Amino acid sequence: MDDSVSMEVDGGNVTRNPENMERSEMKEDIKKKKTKAVTSDVWRYFTKLGPGDDGIDRAQCDGCKQKFKAGGKQYGTLSLKRHLDRCVKIDFEDIGQTLIEMQNKMGALKIDNHVSREMFAAFVIDCDVPFSIVDNKKFRNWVKYISPTLGLITRNTLKEDVLKIYSREKEKLKSILLAIPNRVCLTSDLWTSITTEGYLCLTAHFVDLNWKL
């Protein structure tokens, strides 16, 4: 008989010992917790490749196809998250829209904080919105109403997100310019801001590999 559940005979009736039953249930709960799969938002952008020759699990970026060690306590998902911040092959704005459409069809929208921050930073860049918008009380109340679980960022975090996008887009532009076989035409433009700061804007025109200007 299993030691986790003992039986007692009382007047011909077999009854289970409640204390042993409770211990057995606790053991089952512990087993379930140990065997429960660990999930992370980064796996939306990576494919698990399984263990390599050294026995360490690896994952491949769906954008640039770069491979990383991932798995266990020694190799978690931190390196994968760092790669997402600088990968030039993944467009988070498009991924975010795809996730929204897919989850809306499923009837359950789960907010991905990483994608949310990328999309918000892209909005700030596109609309020339000041970083101080995140400190606005009415804006923060609106965000809390839309998603109480969404983490609200500070203006310094927003600045870092914008700089990450800038660095990634700069590397992407470099790779595009290196790939074109023809010349680049440069046009400069001088202008002064409302705070009397002078700027030089440099525009590059070229024909890409698809013969588009």
CSV table of C-alpha atoms in Angstrom, one decimal:
chain,number,residue,atom,x,y,z
A,1,MET,CA,0.0,0.0,0.0
A,2,ASP,CA,1.2,3.6,-0.8
A,3,ASP,CA,2.5,5.3,2.4
A,4,SER,CA,1.0,8.7,1.3
A,5,VAL,CA,-2.5,7.4,1.8
A,6,SER,CA,-3.2,5.0,4.7
A,7,MET,CA,-6.4,3.1,5.4
A,8,GLU,CA,-8.1,2.3,8.7
A,9,VAL,CA,-10.6,-0.5,9.3
A,10,ASP,CA,-13.4,0.4,11.6
A,11,GLY,CA,-16.1,-2.1,12.1
A,12,GLY,CA,-15.6,-3.6,8.7
A,13,ASN,CA,-15.6,-0.2,7.0
A,14,VAL,CA,-12.5,1.1,5.3
A,15,THR,CA,-11.8,4.8,5.8
A,16,ARG,CA,-8.9,7.0,4.7
A,17,ASN,CA,-6.7,8.9,7.1
A,18,PRO,CA,-7.4,12.7,6.5
A,19,GLU,CA,-3.9,13.7,7.6
A,20,ASN,CA,-2.2,11.4,5.1
A,21,MET,CA,-4.7,12.5,2.4
A,22,GLU,CA,-3.8,16.1,3.0
A,23,ARG,CA,-0.1,15.3,2.8
A,24,SER,CA,-0.7,13.5,-0.5
A,25,GLU,CA,-2.5,16.5,-1.9
A,26,MET,CA,0.3,18.8,-0.9
A,27,LYS,CA,2.8,16.5,-2.7
A,28,GLU,CA,0.7,16.6,-5.8
A,29,ASP,CA,0.5,20.4,-5.7
A,30,ILE,CA,4.3,20.6,-5.4
A,31,LYS,CA,4.7,18.2,-8.4
A,32,LYS,CA,2.4,20.4,-10.5
A,33,LYS,CA,4.3,23.5,-9.6
A,34,LYS,CA,7.6,21.9,-10.5
A,35,THR,CA,6.3,20.6,-13.8
A,36,LYS,CA,4.5,23.8,-14.8
A,37,ALA,CA,5.9,25.3,-18.0
A,38,VAL,CA,7.6,28.6,-17.6
A,39,THR,CA,6.4,31.1,-20.2
A,40,SER,CA,7.7,34.5,-21.2
A,41,ASP,CA,6.7,37.1,-23.7
A,42,VAL,CA,10.0,36.8,-25.5
A,43,TRP,CA,9.0,33.4,-26.9
A,44,ARG,CA,6.6,35.2,-29.3
A,45,TYR,CA,9.7,36.3,-31.2
A,46,PHE,CA,12.0,33.3,-30.7
A,47,THR,CA,11.8,29.6,-31.8
A,48,LYS,CA,13.1,27.0,-29.4
A,49,LEU,CA,15.7,24.7,-31.1
A,50,GLY,CA,16.2,22.2,-28.2
A,51,PRO,CA,19.5,21.2,-26.7
A,52,GLY,CA,22.8,21.4,-28.8
A,53,ASP,CA,25.8,19.1,-28.7
A,54,ASP,CA,26.8,20.5,-25.3
A,55,GLY,CA,23.3,19.7,-23.9
A,56,ILE,CA,22.3,23.4,-23.5
A,57,ASP,CA,19.0,24.5,-25.0
A,58,ARG,CA,19.1,27.1,-27.7
A,59,ALA,CA,16.7,29.5,-29.3
A,60,GLN,CA,16.6,31.3,-32.7
A,61,CYS,CA,15.4,34.9,-33.3
A,62,ASP,CA,12.5,34.9,-35.8
A,63,GLY,CA,13.8,38.1,-37.3
A,64,CYS,CA,17.6,37.9,-37.8
A,65,LYS,CA,17.8,34.1,-37.2
A,66,GLN,CA,20.6,34.6,-34.7
A,67,LYS,CA,20.9,31.7,-32.2
A,68,PHE,CA,21.3,32.1,-28.4
A,69,LYS,CA,21.7,29.8,-25.4
A,70,ALA,CA,18.5,29.8,-23.4
A,71,GLY,CA,17.1,27.6,-20.7
A,72,GLY,CA,17.7,26.7,-17.1
A,73,LYS,CA,19.0,28.9,-14.3
A,74,GLN,CA,22.3,29.6,-16.1
A,75,TYR,CA,20.8,30.7,-19.4
A,76,GLY,CA,17.4,32.3,-18.9
A,77,THR,CA,15.6,34.8,-21.2
A,78,LEU,CA,17.5,37.9,-20.2
A,79,SER,CA,19.9,37.7,-23.2
A,80,LEU,CA,16.9,37.2,-25.5
A,81,LYS,CA,15.2,40.4,-24.1
A,82,ARG,CA,18.4,42.3,-24.6
A,83,HIS,CA,18.6,41.1,-28.2
A,84,LEU,CA,15.0,42.3,-28.9
A,85,ASP,CA,16.0,45.8,-28.0
A,86,ARG,CA,18.6,46.0,-30.7
A,87,CYS,CA,17.4,43.5,-33.4
A,88,VAL,CA,17.0,45.4,-36.7
A,89,LYS,CA,14.9,42.7,-38.3
A,90,ILE,CA,11.9,42.9,-35.9
A,91,ASP,CA,9.4,45.7,-36.2
A,92,PHE,CA,7.6,45.9,-32.9
A,93,GLU,CA,5.0,48.3,-34.2
A,94,ASP,CA,3.8,45.7,-36.8
A,95,ILE,CA,4.1,42.8,-34.2
A,96,GLY,CA,2.0,44.8,-31.8
A,97,GLN,CA,-0.8,45.4,-34.3
A,98,THR,CA,-0.7,41.7,-35.3
A,99,LEU,CA,-1.0,40.6,-31.6
A,100,ILE,CA,-3.9,43.0,-31.0
A,101,GLU,CA,-5.8,41.7,-34.1
A,102,MET,CA,-5.1,38.0,-33.2
A,103,GLN,CA,-6.0,38.4,-29.5
A,104,ASN,CA,-9.2,40.4,-30.4
A,105,LYS,CA,-10.3,37.4,-32.5
A,106,MET,CA,-9.7,35.1,-29.6
A,107,GLY,CA,-11.7,37.4,-27.3
A,108,ALA,CA,-9.0,37.8,-24.8
A,109,LEU,CA,-6.5,40.7,-25.0
A,110,LYS,CA,-3.3,40.2,-23.1
A,111,ILE,CA,-1.1,43.3,-22.8
A,112,ASP,CA,2.6,42.7,-23.7
A,113,ASN,CA,4.5,45.4,-21.8
A,114,HIS,CA,7.5,45.2,-24.1
A,115,VAL,CA,5.4,45.7,-27.3
A,116,SER,CA,3.3,48.4,-25.5
A,117,ARG,CA,6.4,50.4,-24.7
A,118,GLU,CA,7.8,50.1,-28.2
A,119,MET,CA,4.5,51.2,-29.7
A,120,PHE,CA,4.1,54.1,-27.3
A,121,ALA,CA,7.7,55.3,-28.0
A,122,ALA,CA,7.0,55.1,-31.7
A,123,PHE,CA,3.9,57.3,-31.2
A,124,VAL,CA,5.9,59.9,-29.3
A,125,ILE,CA,8.5,60.0,-32.1
A,126,ASP,CA,5.9,60.2,-34.9
A,127,CYS,CA,3.8,62.9,-33.3
A,128,ASP,CA,6.7,64.8,-31.7
A,129,VAL,CA,5.1,64.4,-28.2
A,130,PRO,CA,7.1,65.6,-25.2
A,131,PHE,CA,8.4,63.0,-22.8
A,132,SER,CA,6.5,64.8,-20.0
A,133,ILE,CA,3.2,63.4,-21.3
A,134,VAL,CA,3.7,60.3,-19.0
A,135,ASP,CA,3.6,62.7,-16.0
A,136,ASN,CA,0.2,64.1,-17.0
A,137,LYS,CA,-2.4,63.0,-14.4
A,138,LYS,CA,-5.2,62.7,-16.8
A,139,PHE,CA,-3.1,60.6,-19.2
A,140,ARG,CA,-2.1,58.3,-16.4
A,141,ASN,CA,-5.7,57.9,-15.2
A,142,TRP,CA,-6.7,57.1,-18.8
A,143,VAL,CA,-4.0,54.4,-19.1
A,144,LYS,CA,-5.1,52.9,-15.7
A,145,TYR,CA,-8.7,52.8,-16.9
A,146,ILE,CA,-7.7,51.0,-20.2
A,147,SER,CA,-5.5,48.5,-18.4
A,148,PRO,CA,-5.1,48.5,-14.6
A,149,THR,CA,-2.2,45.9,-14.9
A,150,LEU,CA,-0.2,47.9,-17.4
A,151,GLY,CA,3.0,49.3,-15.8
A,152,LEU,CA,3.2,53.1,-16.2
A,153,ILE,CA,6.7,54.3,-17.2
A,154,THR,CA,8.6,57.5,-16.3
A,155,ARG,CA,9.9,60.1,-18.7
A,156,ASN,CA,13.4,58.8,-18.2
A,157,THR,CA,12.2,55.3,-19.2
A,158,LEU,CA,10.4,56.8,-22.2
A,159,LYS,CA,13.6,58.6,-23.2
A,160,GLU,CA,15.6,55.3,-23.1
A,161,ASP,CA,13.0,53.5,-25.2
A,162,VAL,CA,13.2,56.3,-27.9
A,163,LEU,CA,17.0,56.1,-27.9
A,164,LYS,CA,16.8,52.3,-28.4
A,165,ILE,CA,14.5,52.8,-31.4
A,166,TYR,CA,16.9,55.4,-32.8
A,167,SER,CA,19.9,53.1,-32.4
A,168,ARG,CA,18.1,50.2,-34.0
A,169,GLU,CA,16.8,52.2,-36.9
A,170,LYS,CA,20.3,53.7,-37.4
A,171,GLU,CA,21.7,50.2,-37.8
A,172,LYS,CA,18.9,49.2,-40.1
A,173,LEU,CA,19.6,52.2,-42.3
A,174,LYS,CA,23.3,51.4,-42.4
A,175,SER,CA,22.5,47.9,-43.6
A,176,ILE,CA,20.2,49.3,-46.3
A,177,LEU,CA,22.8,51.8,-47.5
A,178,LEU,CA,25.5,49.2,-47.7
A,179,ALA,CA,23.3,46.9,-49.8
A,180,ILE,CA,22.5,49.4,-52.6
A,181,PRO,CA,24.7,49.2,-55.7
A,182,ASN,CA,24.3,52.8,-56.8
A,183,ARG,CA,25.1,56.3,-55.6
A,184,VAL,CA,23.4,58.4,-52.9
A,185,CYS,CA,22.3,62.0,-53.5
A,186,LEU,CA,22.6,64.2,-50.3
A,187,THR,CA,20.5,67.3,-49.7
A,188,SER,CA,21.1,69.6,-46.7
A,189,ASP,CA,18.6,71.9,-45.0
A,190,LEU,CA,19.3,74.5,-42.3
A,191,TRP,CA,16.6,75.6,-39.9
A,192,THR,CA,16.2,77.2,-36.5
A,193,SER,CA,13.9,76.0,-33.7
A,194,ILE,CA,11.6,78.1,-31.6
A,195,THR,CA,14.3,78.2,-28.9
A,196,THR,CA,16.7,79.7,-31.5
A,197,GLU,CA,18.8,76.5,-31.7
A,198,GLY,CA,20.3,75.8,-35.1
A,199,TYR,CA,19.9,72.4,-36.9
A,200,LEU,CA,21.3,70.8,-40.0
A,201,CYS,CA,19.0,68.2,-41.6
A,202,LEU,CA,20.6,65.8,-44.1
A,203,THR,CA,18.4,63.9,-46.5
A,204,ALA,CA,19.6,61.0,-48.6
A,205,HIS,CA,17.9,60.0,-51.9
A,206,PHE,CA,18.7,56.7,-53.6
A,207,VAL,CA,17.2,54.0,-55.7
A,208,ASP,CA,16.8,50.7,-53.8
A,209,LEU,CA,17.1,47.1,-55.0
A,210,ASN,CA,13.5,47.2,-56.1
A,211,TRP,CA,14.0,50.3,-58.2
A,212,LYS,CA,12.1,52.5,-55.9
A,213,LEU,CA,13.2,56.0,-55.0
